Amino acid sequence: MKTQVAIIGGGPAGLLLAQLLHTRGIESIILERKTRDYVLARIRAGVLEQGLVRLLQEAGCADRLHAEGHVHDGTLISYGDEMFRIDFTDLTGTPVIVYGQTEVTRDLYAARDAAGGLIEFNAENVVIHDADSDRPHVTYSVDGMARRIDCDFVAGCDGFHGVSRKTIPQDVRRDYEKVYPFGWLGILSETPPVNPELIYANSPRGFALCSMRNENLSRYYIQCPTTDRPEDWTDDAFWAELKRRIPADQAETLVTGPSIEKSIAPLRSFVTEPMRWGRLFLCGDAAHIVPPTGAKGLNTAASDVHYLYHALRSYYETGSQDGIDGYSAKALARVWKAERFSWWFSNLMHRFPDHSEFDQKMQLADLAFLRSNRAAQQAMAENYVGLPY
Ligand code: RFL
Ligand code: PHB
């Protein structure tokens, strides 16, 4: 087969890139290692920046998001029984939208189907060849049958465990990584959210987050040791621990119920440089990971897609190489700022096993400063709603 852009990975980054290219008549084929149902069963991000909303609009995939997404003008931050609010709209003029990544992905699959675009599911043994030449190609197999795609460019949108990043030779690539000594245990439950806004909770027992998908679907997380497994936590144990970590008045009104999903995510900060090698471009989690504390993962994947879409568009429409040559530096400049924010917010909100009493006092002083200082709140809000691109 032949196409203009071979896209490795049918997660949100790959699907969004394909739809944006489609609006300009640029052809692509998506290779996805799993099935559609598997991808749609992954429960991940819940908070969308306006930049991502705009891209979904441009891709023609934002109708349901506008109808069903929830506008959040602020968020709550608690420590012990104290709680304060950061008012995004007042501080930045911009809210965020609560709409699940699962739904974003579902909408993008529907648009891909409507456009008649090809997605090869169950694509195994994907190998990217000659990415540093003018004629790259990709080989893979489906049901044991070997296949090949010749293309102009390869977009590596295959997440942290994909093959794209590893295709860039070791002597070209530099990885930067920080692994945190804890994970997040998350549950989804068909119960009303404890509060209309998200609560990020710093407690002596560890971090907790109260989030949501809609009026009757809540998403809660608690910090846990990396050695824990979801099976170690009964629903009752989860609810009891969550209640101990959020302010007492919130714990009293929390509605509990059976979990319909339970999983543990490790926390990591990771960036690879450069994000381009010849005609291969890395996008999203394939190039960088943030701890989920700032809700930046999906949103940073979206800004990569924006830069890559514009680079490819200007190549096909005007023959200019400038966007392609500038892609890695442009994307990385924004990525590192999202990394800094997620790292800062994670450090502020979690219990670290090696923290001294002094370190804990520093966290509380940082929280007290954020609570009382408008400039600090503005910096936090600007980062949370998303830096411009
Ligand atoms: P994905 O979603 O991992 O998709 C990559 C796709 O590539 C496929 N793949 C391959 N396909 C072909 N060949 C191969 N060799 C392949 N290897 C892999 C995979 O099957 C998959 O379908 O990466 P993408 O598209 O870059 O999207 C990134 C986001 O998924 C991720 O950053 C966010 O989910 C992170 N994240 C959050 N981000 C936010 O912006 N806001 C949030 O509120 C938020 N909350 C979260 C999160 C991530 C979490 N976990 C589980 C890590 C909450 C959690 C708990
Ligand atoms: C979520 O709802 O899954 C969620 C929200 C905010 C975060 C991380 C995850 O910072």
GROMACS .gro file of C-alpha atoms and ligand atoms in nm:
model
  454
    1MET     CA    1   0.000   0.000   0.000
    2LYS     CA    2   0.096   0.362  -0.044
    3THR     CA    3  -0.002   0.670   0.155
    4GLN     CA    4   0.128   1.016   0.237
    5VAL     CA    5   0.155   0.981   0.616
    6ALA     CA    6   0.180   0.644   0.794
    7ILE     CA    7   0.056   0.693   1.150
    8ILE     CA    8   0.170   0.441   1.410
    9GLY     CA    9  -0.081   0.423   1.696
   10GLY     CA   10  -0.459   0.470   1.701
   11GLY     CA   11  -0.480   0.654   2.032
   12PRO     CA   12  -0.600   1.014   2.057
   13ALA     CA   13  -0.279   1.166   1.908
   14GLY     CA   14  -0.279   0.944   1.597
   15LEU     CA   15  -0.653   0.974   1.537
   16LEU     CA   16  -0.657   1.353   1.579
   17LEU     CA   17  -0.361   1.397   1.344
   18ALA     CA   18  -0.532   1.178   1.082
   19GLN     CA   19  -0.856   1.380   1.100
   20LEU     CA   20  -0.679   1.716   1.078
   21LEU     CA   21  -0.476   1.598   0.775
   22HIS     CA   22  -0.798   1.468   0.619
   23THR     CA   23  -0.954   1.817   0.633
   24ARG     CA   24  -0.670   1.927   0.400
   25GLY     CA   25  -0.696   1.625   0.171
   26ILE     CA   26  -0.374   1.469   0.304
   27GLU     CA   27  -0.402   1.088   0.315
   28SER     CA   28  -0.294   0.867   0.601
   29ILE     CA   29  -0.314   0.506   0.720
   30ILE     CA   30  -0.327   0.431   1.094
   31LEU     CA   31  -0.167   0.114   1.237
   32GLU     CA   32  -0.301   0.016   1.581
   33ARG     CA   33  -0.162  -0.280   1.775
   34LYS     CA   34  -0.483  -0.345   1.971
   35THR     CA   35  -0.853  -0.366   1.881
   36ARG     CA   36  -1.089  -0.068   1.883
   37ASP     CA   37  -1.273  -0.209   2.187
   38TYR     CA   38  -0.947  -0.242   2.377
   39VAL     CA   39  -0.850   0.120   2.305
   40LEU     CA   40  -1.197   0.239   2.407
   41ALA     CA   41  -1.188   0.044   2.734
   42ARG     CA   42  -0.885   0.240   2.862
   43ILE     CA   43  -0.994   0.496   3.121
   44ARG     CA   44  -0.752   0.787   3.114
   45ALA     CA   45  -0.764   1.165   3.093
   46GLY     CA   46  -1.064   1.373   3.190
   47VAL     CA   47  -0.965   1.739   3.158
   48LEU     CA   48  -0.931   1.912   2.820
   49GLU     CA   49  -0.761   2.245   2.752
   50GLN     CA   50  -0.921   2.492   2.510
   51GLY     CA   51  -0.637   2.424   2.263
   52LEU     CA   52  -0.746   2.062   2.231
   53VAL     CA   53  -1.111   2.165   2.208
   54ARG     CA   54  -1.021   2.399   1.919
   55LEU     CA   55  -0.831   2.123   1.738
   56LEU     CA   56  -1.126   1.885   1.777
   57GLN     CA   57  -1.350   2.157   1.636
   58GLU     CA   58  -1.115   2.207   1.341
   59ALA     CA   59  -1.120   1.831   1.284
   60GLY     CA   60  -1.504   1.841   1.286
   61CYS     CA   61  -1.522   1.620   1.596
   62ALA     CA   62  -1.648   1.853   1.868
   63ASP     CA   63  -2.030   1.835   1.848
   64ARG     CA   64  -2.079   1.583   2.129
   65LEU     CA   65  -1.803   1.748   2.332
   66HIS     CA   66  -1.993   2.078   2.317
   67ALA     CA   67  -2.323   1.908   2.402
   68GLU     CA   68  -2.200   1.679   2.680
   69GLY     CA   69  -1.871   1.825   2.809
   70HIS     CA   70  -1.876   2.021   3.135
   71VAL     CA   71  -1.721   2.366   3.160
   72HIS     CA   72  -1.512   2.401   3.478
   73ASP     CA   73  -1.428   2.757   3.577
   74GLY     CA   74  -1.202   2.656   3.862
   75THR     CA   75  -1.063   2.379   4.080
   76LEU     CA   76  -1.036   2.315   4.453
   77ILE     CA   77  -0.716   2.241   4.642
   78SER     CA   78  -0.725   2.101   4.995
   79TYR     CA   79  -0.472   2.028   5.267
   80GLY     CA   80  -0.606   1.858   5.575
   81ASP     CA   81  -0.947   2.015   5.637
   82GLU     CA   82  -0.851   2.342   5.467
   83MET     CA   83  -0.972   2.405   5.112
   84PHE     CA   84  -0.936   2.692   4.864
   85ARG     CA   85  -1.029   2.756   4.505
   86ILE     CA   86  -0.833   2.860   4.199
   87ASP     CA   87  -1.068   3.051   3.969
   88PHE     CA   88  -0.938   2.981   3.616
   89THR     CA   89  -1.187   3.200   3.437
   90ASP     CA   90  -1.131   3.499   3.663
   91LEU     CA   91  -0.750   3.459   3.650
   92THR     CA   92  -0.704   3.372   3.282
   93GLY     CA   93  -1.037   3.425   3.104
   94THR     CA   94  -1.036   3.054   3.015
   95PRO     CA   95  -1.207   2.751   3.170
   96VAL     CA   96  -1.124   2.383   3.110
   97ILE     CA   97  -1.366   2.119   2.982
   98VAL     CA   98  -1.432   1.791   3.162
   99TYR     CA   99  -1.491   1.526   2.893
  100GLY     CA  100  -1.330   1.183   2.903
  101GLN     CA  101  -1.046   1.077   2.676
  102THR     CA  102  -1.253   0.765   2.604
  103GLU     CA  103  -1.526   0.986   2.456
  104VAL     CA  104  -1.274   1.196   2.259
  105THR     CA  105  -1.135   0.873   2.112
  106ARG     CA  106  -1.484   0.741   2.035
  107ASP     CA  107  -1.571   1.066   1.851
  108LEU     CA  108  -1.244   1.050   1.653
  109TYR     CA  109  -1.308   0.686   1.550
  110ALA     CA  110  -1.658   0.784   1.435
  111ALA     CA  111  -1.511   1.069   1.225
  112ARG     CA  112  -1.246   0.838   1.079
  113ASP     CA  113  -1.519   0.589   0.982
  114ALA     CA  114  -1.729   0.865   0.824
  115ALA     CA  115  -1.426   0.984   0.624
  116GLY     CA  116  -1.362   0.627   0.503
  117GLY     CA  117  -1.007   0.640   0.642
  118LEU     CA  118  -0.815   0.316   0.691
  119ILE     CA  119  -0.720   0.190   1.037
  120GLU     CA  120  -0.540  -0.142   1.054
  121PHE     CA  121  -0.620  -0.294   1.395
  122ASN     CA  122  -0.421  -0.585   1.544
  123ALA     CA  123  -0.113  -0.461   1.357
  124GLU     CA  124   0.180  -0.665   1.491
  125ASN     CA  125   0.558  -0.641   1.450
  126VAL     CA  126   0.548  -0.284   1.320
  127VAL     CA  127   0.892  -0.182   1.190
  128ILE     CA  128   0.978   0.163   1.052
  129HIS     CA  129   1.238   0.149   0.773
  130ASP     CA  130   1.460   0.417   0.617
  131ALA     CA  131   1.314   0.703   0.821
  132ASP     CA  132   1.634   0.898   0.756
  133SER     CA  133   1.582   0.874   0.377
  134ASP     CA  134   1.333   1.039   0.138
  135ARG     CA  135   1.142   0.711   0.095
  136PRO     CA  136   1.050   0.561   0.432
  137HIS     CA  137   0.833   0.251   0.457
  138VAL     CA  138   0.664   0.057   0.733
  139THR     CA  139   0.624  -0.321   0.757
  140TYR     CA  140   0.386  -0.508   0.989
  141SER     CA  141   0.161  -0.811   0.999
  142VAL     CA  142  -0.207  -0.873   1.058
  143ASP     CA  143  -0.323  -1.231   1.131
  144GLY     CA  144   0.020  -1.353   1.034
  145MET     CA  145   0.007  -1.186   0.688
  146ALA     CA  146   0.304  -0.957   0.615
  147ARG     CA  147   0.219  -0.608   0.484
  148ARG     CA  148   0.404  -0.296   0.373
  149ILE     CA  149   0.319   0.073   0.345
  150ASP     CA  150   0.532   0.313   0.140
  151CYS     CA  151   0.491   0.672   0.257
  152ASP     CA  152   0.633   1.026   0.259
  153PHE     CA  153   0.638   1.059   0.638
  154VAL     CA  154   0.587   0.848   0.952
  155ALA     CA  155   0.410   0.990   1.258
  156GLY     CA  156   0.504   0.796   1.573
  157CYS     CA  157   0.191   0.827   1.789
  158ASP     CA  158   0.230   0.485   1.956
  159GLY     CA  159   0.256   0.586   2.320
  160PHE     CA  160   0.528   0.524   2.574
  161HIS     CA  161   0.570   0.151   2.496
  162GLY     CA  162   0.560   0.186   2.117
  163VAL     CA  163   0.829   0.121   1.856
  164SER     CA  164   0.866   0.471   1.709
  165ARG     CA  165   1.088   0.625   1.975
  166LYS     CA  166   1.316   0.320   1.975
  167THR     CA  167   1.360   0.359   1.599
  168ILE     CA  168   1.565   0.675   1.659
  169PRO     CA  169   1.925   0.552   1.704
  170GLN     CA  170   2.069   0.564   2.056
  171ASP     CA  171   2.350   0.797   1.953
  172VAL     CA  172   2.097   1.053   1.821
  173ARG     CA  173   1.843   1.031   2.102
  174ARG     CA  174   1.867   1.153   2.459
  175ASP     CA  175   1.613   1.045   2.724
  176TYR     CA  176   1.541   1.240   3.044
  177GLU     CA  177   1.348   1.058   3.314
  178LYS     CA  178   1.224   1.084   3.672
  179VAL     CA  179   1.028   0.797   3.826
  180TYR     CA  180   0.818   0.882   4.134
  181PRO     CA  181   0.814   0.645   4.432
  182PHE     CA  182   0.433   0.594   4.420
  183GLY     CA  183   0.140   0.535   4.185
  184TRP     CA  184  -0.224   0.639   4.154
  185LEU     CA  185  -0.498   0.389   4.229
  186GLY     CA  186  -0.804   0.504   4.035
  187ILE     CA  187  -1.166   0.394   4.039
  188LEU     CA  188  -1.467   0.480   3.830
  189SER     CA  189  -1.807   0.459   4.000
  190GLU     CA  190  -2.163   0.532   3.895
  191THR     CA  191  -2.216   0.782   4.174
  192PRO     CA  192  -2.265   1.161   4.171
  193PRO     CA  193  -1.936   1.356   4.210
  194VAL     CA  194  -1.869   1.471   4.567
  195ASN     CA  195  -1.827   1.831   4.445
  196PRO     CA  196  -1.915   2.007   4.118
  197GLU     CA  197  -1.543   2.091   4.078
  198LEU     CA  198  -1.231   1.871   4.101
  199ILE     CA  199  -1.060   1.849   4.441
  200TYR     CA  200  -0.681   1.797   4.451
  201ALA     CA  201  -0.610   1.689   4.809
  202ASN     CA  202  -0.279   1.697   4.997
  203SER     CA  203  -0.311   1.491   5.315
  204PRO     CA  204  -0.065   1.344   5.566
  205ARG     CA  205  -0.184   1.002   5.438
  206GLY     CA  206  -0.100   1.089   5.078
  207PHE     CA  207  -0.255   1.258   4.776
  208ALA     CA  208  -0.615   1.212   4.660
  209LEU     CA  209  -0.811   1.347   4.364
  210CYS     CA  210  -1.187   1.373   4.326
  211SER     CA  211  -1.276   1.398   3.959
  212MET     CA  212  -1.571   1.307   3.740
  213ARG     CA  213  -1.701   1.231   3.393
  214ASN     CA  214  -2.064   1.343   3.434
  215GLU     CA  215  -2.346   1.392   3.693
  216ASN     CA  216  -2.355   1.022   3.770
  217LEU     CA  217  -2.004   0.904   3.694
  218SER     CA  218  -1.720   0.984   3.931
  219ARG     CA  219  -1.347   0.924   3.900
  220TYR     CA  220  -1.143   0.913   4.220
  221TYR     CA  221  -0.771   0.852   4.273
  222ILE     CA  222  -0.550   0.792   4.577
  223GLN     CA  223  -0.172   0.784   4.593
  224CYS     CA  224  -0.051   0.430   4.671
  225PRO     CA  225   0.280   0.240   4.691
  226THR     CA  226   0.409   0.118   4.354
  227THR     CA  227   0.404  -0.237   4.490
  228ASP     CA  228   0.023  -0.235   4.542
  229ARG     CA  229  -0.204  -0.415   4.295
  230PRO     CA  230  -0.568  -0.319   4.225
  231GLU     CA  231  -0.680  -0.659   4.367
  232ASP     CA  232  -0.527  -0.557   4.701
  233TRP     CA  233  -0.789  -0.285   4.737
  234THR     CA  234  -1.154  -0.370   4.805
  235ASP     CA  235  -1.402  -0.094   4.720
  236ASP     CA  236  -1.468  -0.044   5.093
  237ALA     CA  237  -1.096  -0.001   5.165
  238PHE     CA  238  -1.068   0.250   4.880
  239TRP     CA  239  -1.362   0.463   4.997
  240ALA     CA  240  -1.243   0.458   5.358
  241GLU     CA  241  -0.895   0.574   5.256
  242LEU     CA  242  -1.029   0.843   5.022
  243LYS     CA  243  -1.249   0.983   5.301
  244ARG     CA  244  -0.947   1.014   5.529
  245ARG     CA  245  -0.760   1.224   5.272
  246ILE     CA  246  -1.022   1.486   5.181
  247PRO     CA  247  -1.170   1.758   5.406
  248ALA     CA  248  -1.417   1.618   5.664
  249ASP     CA  249  -1.715   1.812   5.524
  250GLN     CA  250  -1.651   1.664   5.177
  251ALA     CA  251  -1.603   1.313   5.319
  252GLU     CA  252  -1.941   1.340   5.492
  253THR     CA  253  -2.128   1.407   5.167
  254LEU     CA  254  -1.930   1.160   4.952
  255VAL     CA  255  -2.163   0.907   4.789
  256THR     CA  256  -1.997   0.566   4.757
  257GLY     CA  257  -2.090   0.268   4.542
  258PRO     CA  258  -1.941  -0.027   4.357
  259SER     CA  259  -1.642   0.048   4.133
  260ILE     CA  260  -1.685  -0.030   3.762
  261GLU     CA  261  -1.312   0.005   3.691
  262LYS     CA  262  -1.006  -0.005   3.914
  263SER     CA  263  -0.646   0.036   3.802
  264ILE     CA  264  -0.305   0.160   3.915
  265ALA     CA  265  -0.090   0.398   3.710
  266PRO     CA  266   0.277   0.455   3.793
  267LEU     CA  267   0.394   0.818   3.797
  268ARG     CA  268   0.676   0.925   3.571
  269SER     CA  269   0.824   1.235   3.408
  270PHE     CA  270   0.996   1.153   3.078
  271VAL     CA  271   1.112   1.345   2.770
  272THR     CA  272   1.304   1.224   2.466
  273GLU     CA  273   1.497   1.463   2.243
  274PRO     CA  274   1.482   1.521   1.951
  275MET     CA  275   1.120   1.451   1.852
  276ARG     CA  276   1.212   1.415   1.485
  277TRP     CA  277   1.457   1.191   1.303
  278GLY     CA  278   1.458   1.239   0.925
  279ARG     CA  279   1.100   1.171   0.815
  280LEU     CA  280   0.989   1.021   1.148
  281PHE     CA  281   0.809   1.250   1.394
  282LEU     CA  282   0.722   1.155   1.752
  283CYS     CA  283   0.393   1.281   1.894
  284GLY     CA  284   0.235   1.254   2.240
  285ASP     CA  285   0.324   0.983   2.492
  286ALA     CA  286   0.570   0.831   2.240
  287ALA     CA  287   0.797   1.128   2.314
  288HIS     CA  288   0.705   1.237   2.666
  289ILE     CA  289   0.519   1.139   2.981
  290VAL     CA  290   0.400   1.363   3.264
  291PRO     CA  291   0.263   1.255   3.602
  292PRO     CA  292  -0.118   1.299   3.579
  293THR     CA  293  -0.134   1.561   3.858
  294GLY     CA  294  -0.160   1.857   3.619
  295ALA     CA  295  -0.386   1.679   3.363
  296LYS     CA  296  -0.131   1.760   3.093
  297GLY     CA  297  -0.065   1.428   2.910
  298LEU     CA  298  -0.340   1.428   2.650
  299ASN     CA  299  -0.325   1.805   2.620
  300THR     CA  300   0.048   1.801   2.545
  301ALA     CA  301  -0.009   1.526   2.286
  302ALA     CA  302  -0.258   1.770   2.129
  303SER     CA  303  -0.007   2.055   2.104
  304ASP     CA  304   0.240   1.819   1.932
  305VAL     CA  305  -0.033   1.722   1.686
  306HIS     CA  306  -0.101   2.091   1.620
  307TYR     CA  307   0.266   2.163   1.534
  308LEU     CA  308   0.302   1.849   1.322
  309TYR     CA  309  -0.025   1.908   1.136
  310HIS     CA  310   0.086   2.262   1.045
  311ALA     CA  311   0.433   2.141   0.943
  312LEU     CA  312   0.293   1.872   0.711
  313ARG     CA  313   0.024   2.102   0.577
  314SER     CA  314   0.274   2.369   0.478
  315TYR     CA  315   0.499   2.101   0.322
  316TYR     CA  316   0.214   1.969   0.103
  317GLU     CA  317   0.056   2.307   0.029
  318THR     CA  318   0.366   2.521  -0.032
  319GLY     CA  319   0.660   2.278  -0.049
  320SER     CA  320   0.817   2.449   0.254
  321GLN     CA  321   1.042   2.238   0.481
  322ASP     CA  322   1.050   2.503   0.755
  323GLY     CA  323   0.771   2.356   0.968
  324ILE     CA  324   0.923   2.010   0.944
  325ASP     CA  325   1.269   2.136   1.037
  326GLY     CA  326   1.130   2.339   1.328
  327TYR     CA  327   0.889   2.074   1.462
  328SER     CA  328   1.106   1.919   1.732
  329ALA     CA  329   1.228   2.247   1.884
  330LYS     CA  330   0.880   2.401   1.881
  331ALA     CA  331   0.709   2.099   2.033
  332LEU     CA  332   0.980   2.049   2.296
  333ALA     CA  333   0.968   2.412   2.410
  334ARG     CA  334   0.606   2.363   2.515
  335VAL     CA  335   0.658   2.006   2.639
  336TRP     CA  336   0.923   2.113   2.890
  337LYS     CA  337   0.690   2.378   3.035
  338ALA     CA  338   0.416   2.116   3.081
  339GLU     CA  339   0.677   1.886   3.239
  340ARG     CA  340   0.777   2.160   3.482
  341PHE     CA  341   0.418   2.231   3.584
  342SER     CA  342   0.328   1.863   3.631
  343TRP     CA  343   0.649   1.805   3.831
  344TRP     CA  344   0.585   2.111   4.050
  345PHE     CA  345   0.220   2.021   4.117
  346SER     CA  346   0.312   1.657   4.188
  347ASN     CA  347   0.581   1.764   4.436
  348LEU     CA  348   0.337   2.001   4.604
  349MET     CA  349   0.059   1.746   4.652
  350HIS     CA  350   0.213   1.402   4.731
  351ARG     CA  351   0.373   1.238   5.032
  352PHE     CA  352   0.725   1.125   4.939
  353PRO     CA  353   0.873   0.834   5.140
  354ASP     CA  354   1.197   1.027   5.195
  355HIS     CA  355   1.035   1.361   5.287
  356SER     CA  356   1.153   1.507   5.617
  357GLU     CA  357   0.933   1.719   5.844
  358PHE     CA  358   1.107   2.019   5.690
  359ASP     CA  359   1.000   1.909   5.339
  360GLN     CA  360   0.641   1.876   5.463
  361LYS     CA  361   0.654   2.227   5.612
  362MET     CA  362   0.778   2.354   5.274
  363GLN     CA  363   0.474   2.195   5.104
  364LEU     CA  364   0.237   2.360   5.350
  365ALA     CA  365   0.411   2.698   5.309
  366ASP     CA  366   0.387   2.663   4.931
  367LEU     CA  367   0.013   2.583   4.963
  368ALA     CA  368  -0.044   2.876   5.201
  369PHE     CA  369   0.134   3.107   4.955
  370LEU     CA  370  -0.075   2.979   4.665
  371ARG     CA  371  -0.390   3.026   4.872
  372SER     CA  372  -0.314   3.390   4.953
  373ASN     CA  373  -0.119   3.522   4.655
  374ARG     CA  374  -0.297   3.619   4.335
  375ALA     CA  375   0.021   3.616   4.125
  376ALA     CA  376   0.092   3.257   4.236
  377GLN     CA  377  -0.268   3.160   4.158
  378GLN     CA  378  -0.243   3.322   3.817
  379ALA     CA  379   0.074   3.129   3.734
  380MET     CA  380  -0.095   2.806   3.844
  381ALA     CA  381  -0.413   2.883   3.650
  382GLU     CA  382  -0.228   2.978   3.329
  383ASN     CA  383  -0.045   2.647   3.335
  384TYR     CA  384  -0.353   2.443   3.426
  385VAL     CA  385  -0.576   2.583   3.150
  386GLY     CA  386  -0.285   2.538   2.907
  387LEU     CA  387  -0.006   2.762   2.779
  388PRO     CA  388  -0.080   2.908   2.434
  389TYR     CA  389   0.019   2.739   2.108
  390RFL     P1  390  -0.178   0.649   2.379
  390RFL     O1  391  -0.314   0.691   2.428
  390RFL     O2  392  -0.096   0.562   2.465
  390RFL     O3  393  -0.201   0.578   2.238
  390RFL     C1  394  -0.097   0.509   2.172
  390RFL     C2  395  -0.159   0.400   2.087
  390RFL     O4  396  -0.055   0.332   2.017
  390RFL     C3  397  -0.079   0.193   2.022
  390RFL     N1  398   0.050   0.123   2.003
  390RFL     C4  399   0.089   0.069   1.887
  390RFL     N2  400   0.029   0.062   1.769
  390RFL     C5  401   0.097  -0.002   1.668
  390RFL     N3  402   0.219  -0.058   1.685
  390RFL     C6  403   0.282  -0.052   1.803
  390RFL     N4  404   0.401  -0.106   1.820
  390RFL     C7  405   0.216   0.014   1.911
  390RFL     N5  406   0.249   0.037   2.039
  390RFL     C8  407   0.147   0.103   2.093
  390RFL     C9  408  -0.144   0.171   2.158
  390RFL     O5  409  -0.220   0.052   2.161
  390RFL    C10  410  -0.230   0.296   2.173
  390RFL     O6  411  -0.361   0.276   2.124
  390RFL     O7  412  -0.088   0.775   2.342
  390RFL     P2  413  -0.129   0.919   2.281
  390RFL     O8  414  -0.222   0.903   2.164
  390RFL     O9  415  -0.002   0.992   2.269
  390RFL    O10  416  -0.220   0.988   2.394
  390RFL    C11  417  -0.163   1.025   2.519
  390RFL    C12  418  -0.268   1.014   2.630
  390RFL    O11  419  -0.331   0.888   2.623
  390RFL    C13  420  -0.207   1.034   2.769
  390RFL    O12  421  -0.111   1.138   2.767
  390RFL    C14  422  -0.313   1.071   2.875
  390RFL    O13  423  -0.404   0.967   2.894
  390RFL    C15  424  -0.248   1.105   3.009
  390RFL     N6  425  -0.347   1.134   3.114
  390RFL    C16  426  -0.410   1.257   3.121
  390RFL     N7  427  -0.386   1.351   3.028
  390RFL    C17  428  -0.452   1.472   3.031
  390RFL    O14  429  -0.426   1.557   2.944
  390RFL     N8  430  -0.549   1.500   3.126
  390RFL    C18  431  -0.580   1.409   3.223
  390RFL    O15  432  -0.672   1.436   3.302
  390RFL    C19  433  -0.509   1.282   3.225
  390RFL     N9  434  -0.535   1.190   3.318
  390RFL    C20  435  -0.377   1.036   3.211
  390RFL    C21  436  -0.471   1.068   3.313
  390RFL    C22  437  -0.317   0.910   3.207
  390RFL    C23  438  -0.346   0.817   3.304
  390RFL    N10  439  -0.283   0.690   3.294
  390RFL    C24  440  -0.351   0.567   3.302
  390RFL    C25  441  -0.147   0.682   3.249
  390RFL    C26  442  -0.503   0.976   3.410
  390RFL    C27  443  -0.439   0.850   3.408
  390RFL    C28  444  -0.473   0.756   3.521
  391PHB     C1  445  -0.933   1.239   3.556
  391PHB     O1  446  -1.051   1.278   3.568
  391PHB     O2  447  -0.908   1.124   3.519
  391PHB     C2  448  -0.823   1.329   3.592
  391PHB     C3  449  -0.849   1.463   3.619
  391PHB     C4  450  -0.745   1.548   3.654
  391PHB     C5  451  -0.616   1.501   3.661
  391PHB     C6  452  -0.588   1.367   3.632
  391PHB     C7  453  -0.692   1.281   3.598
  391PHB     O3  454  -0.517   1.584   3.699
   0.00000   0.00000   0.00000
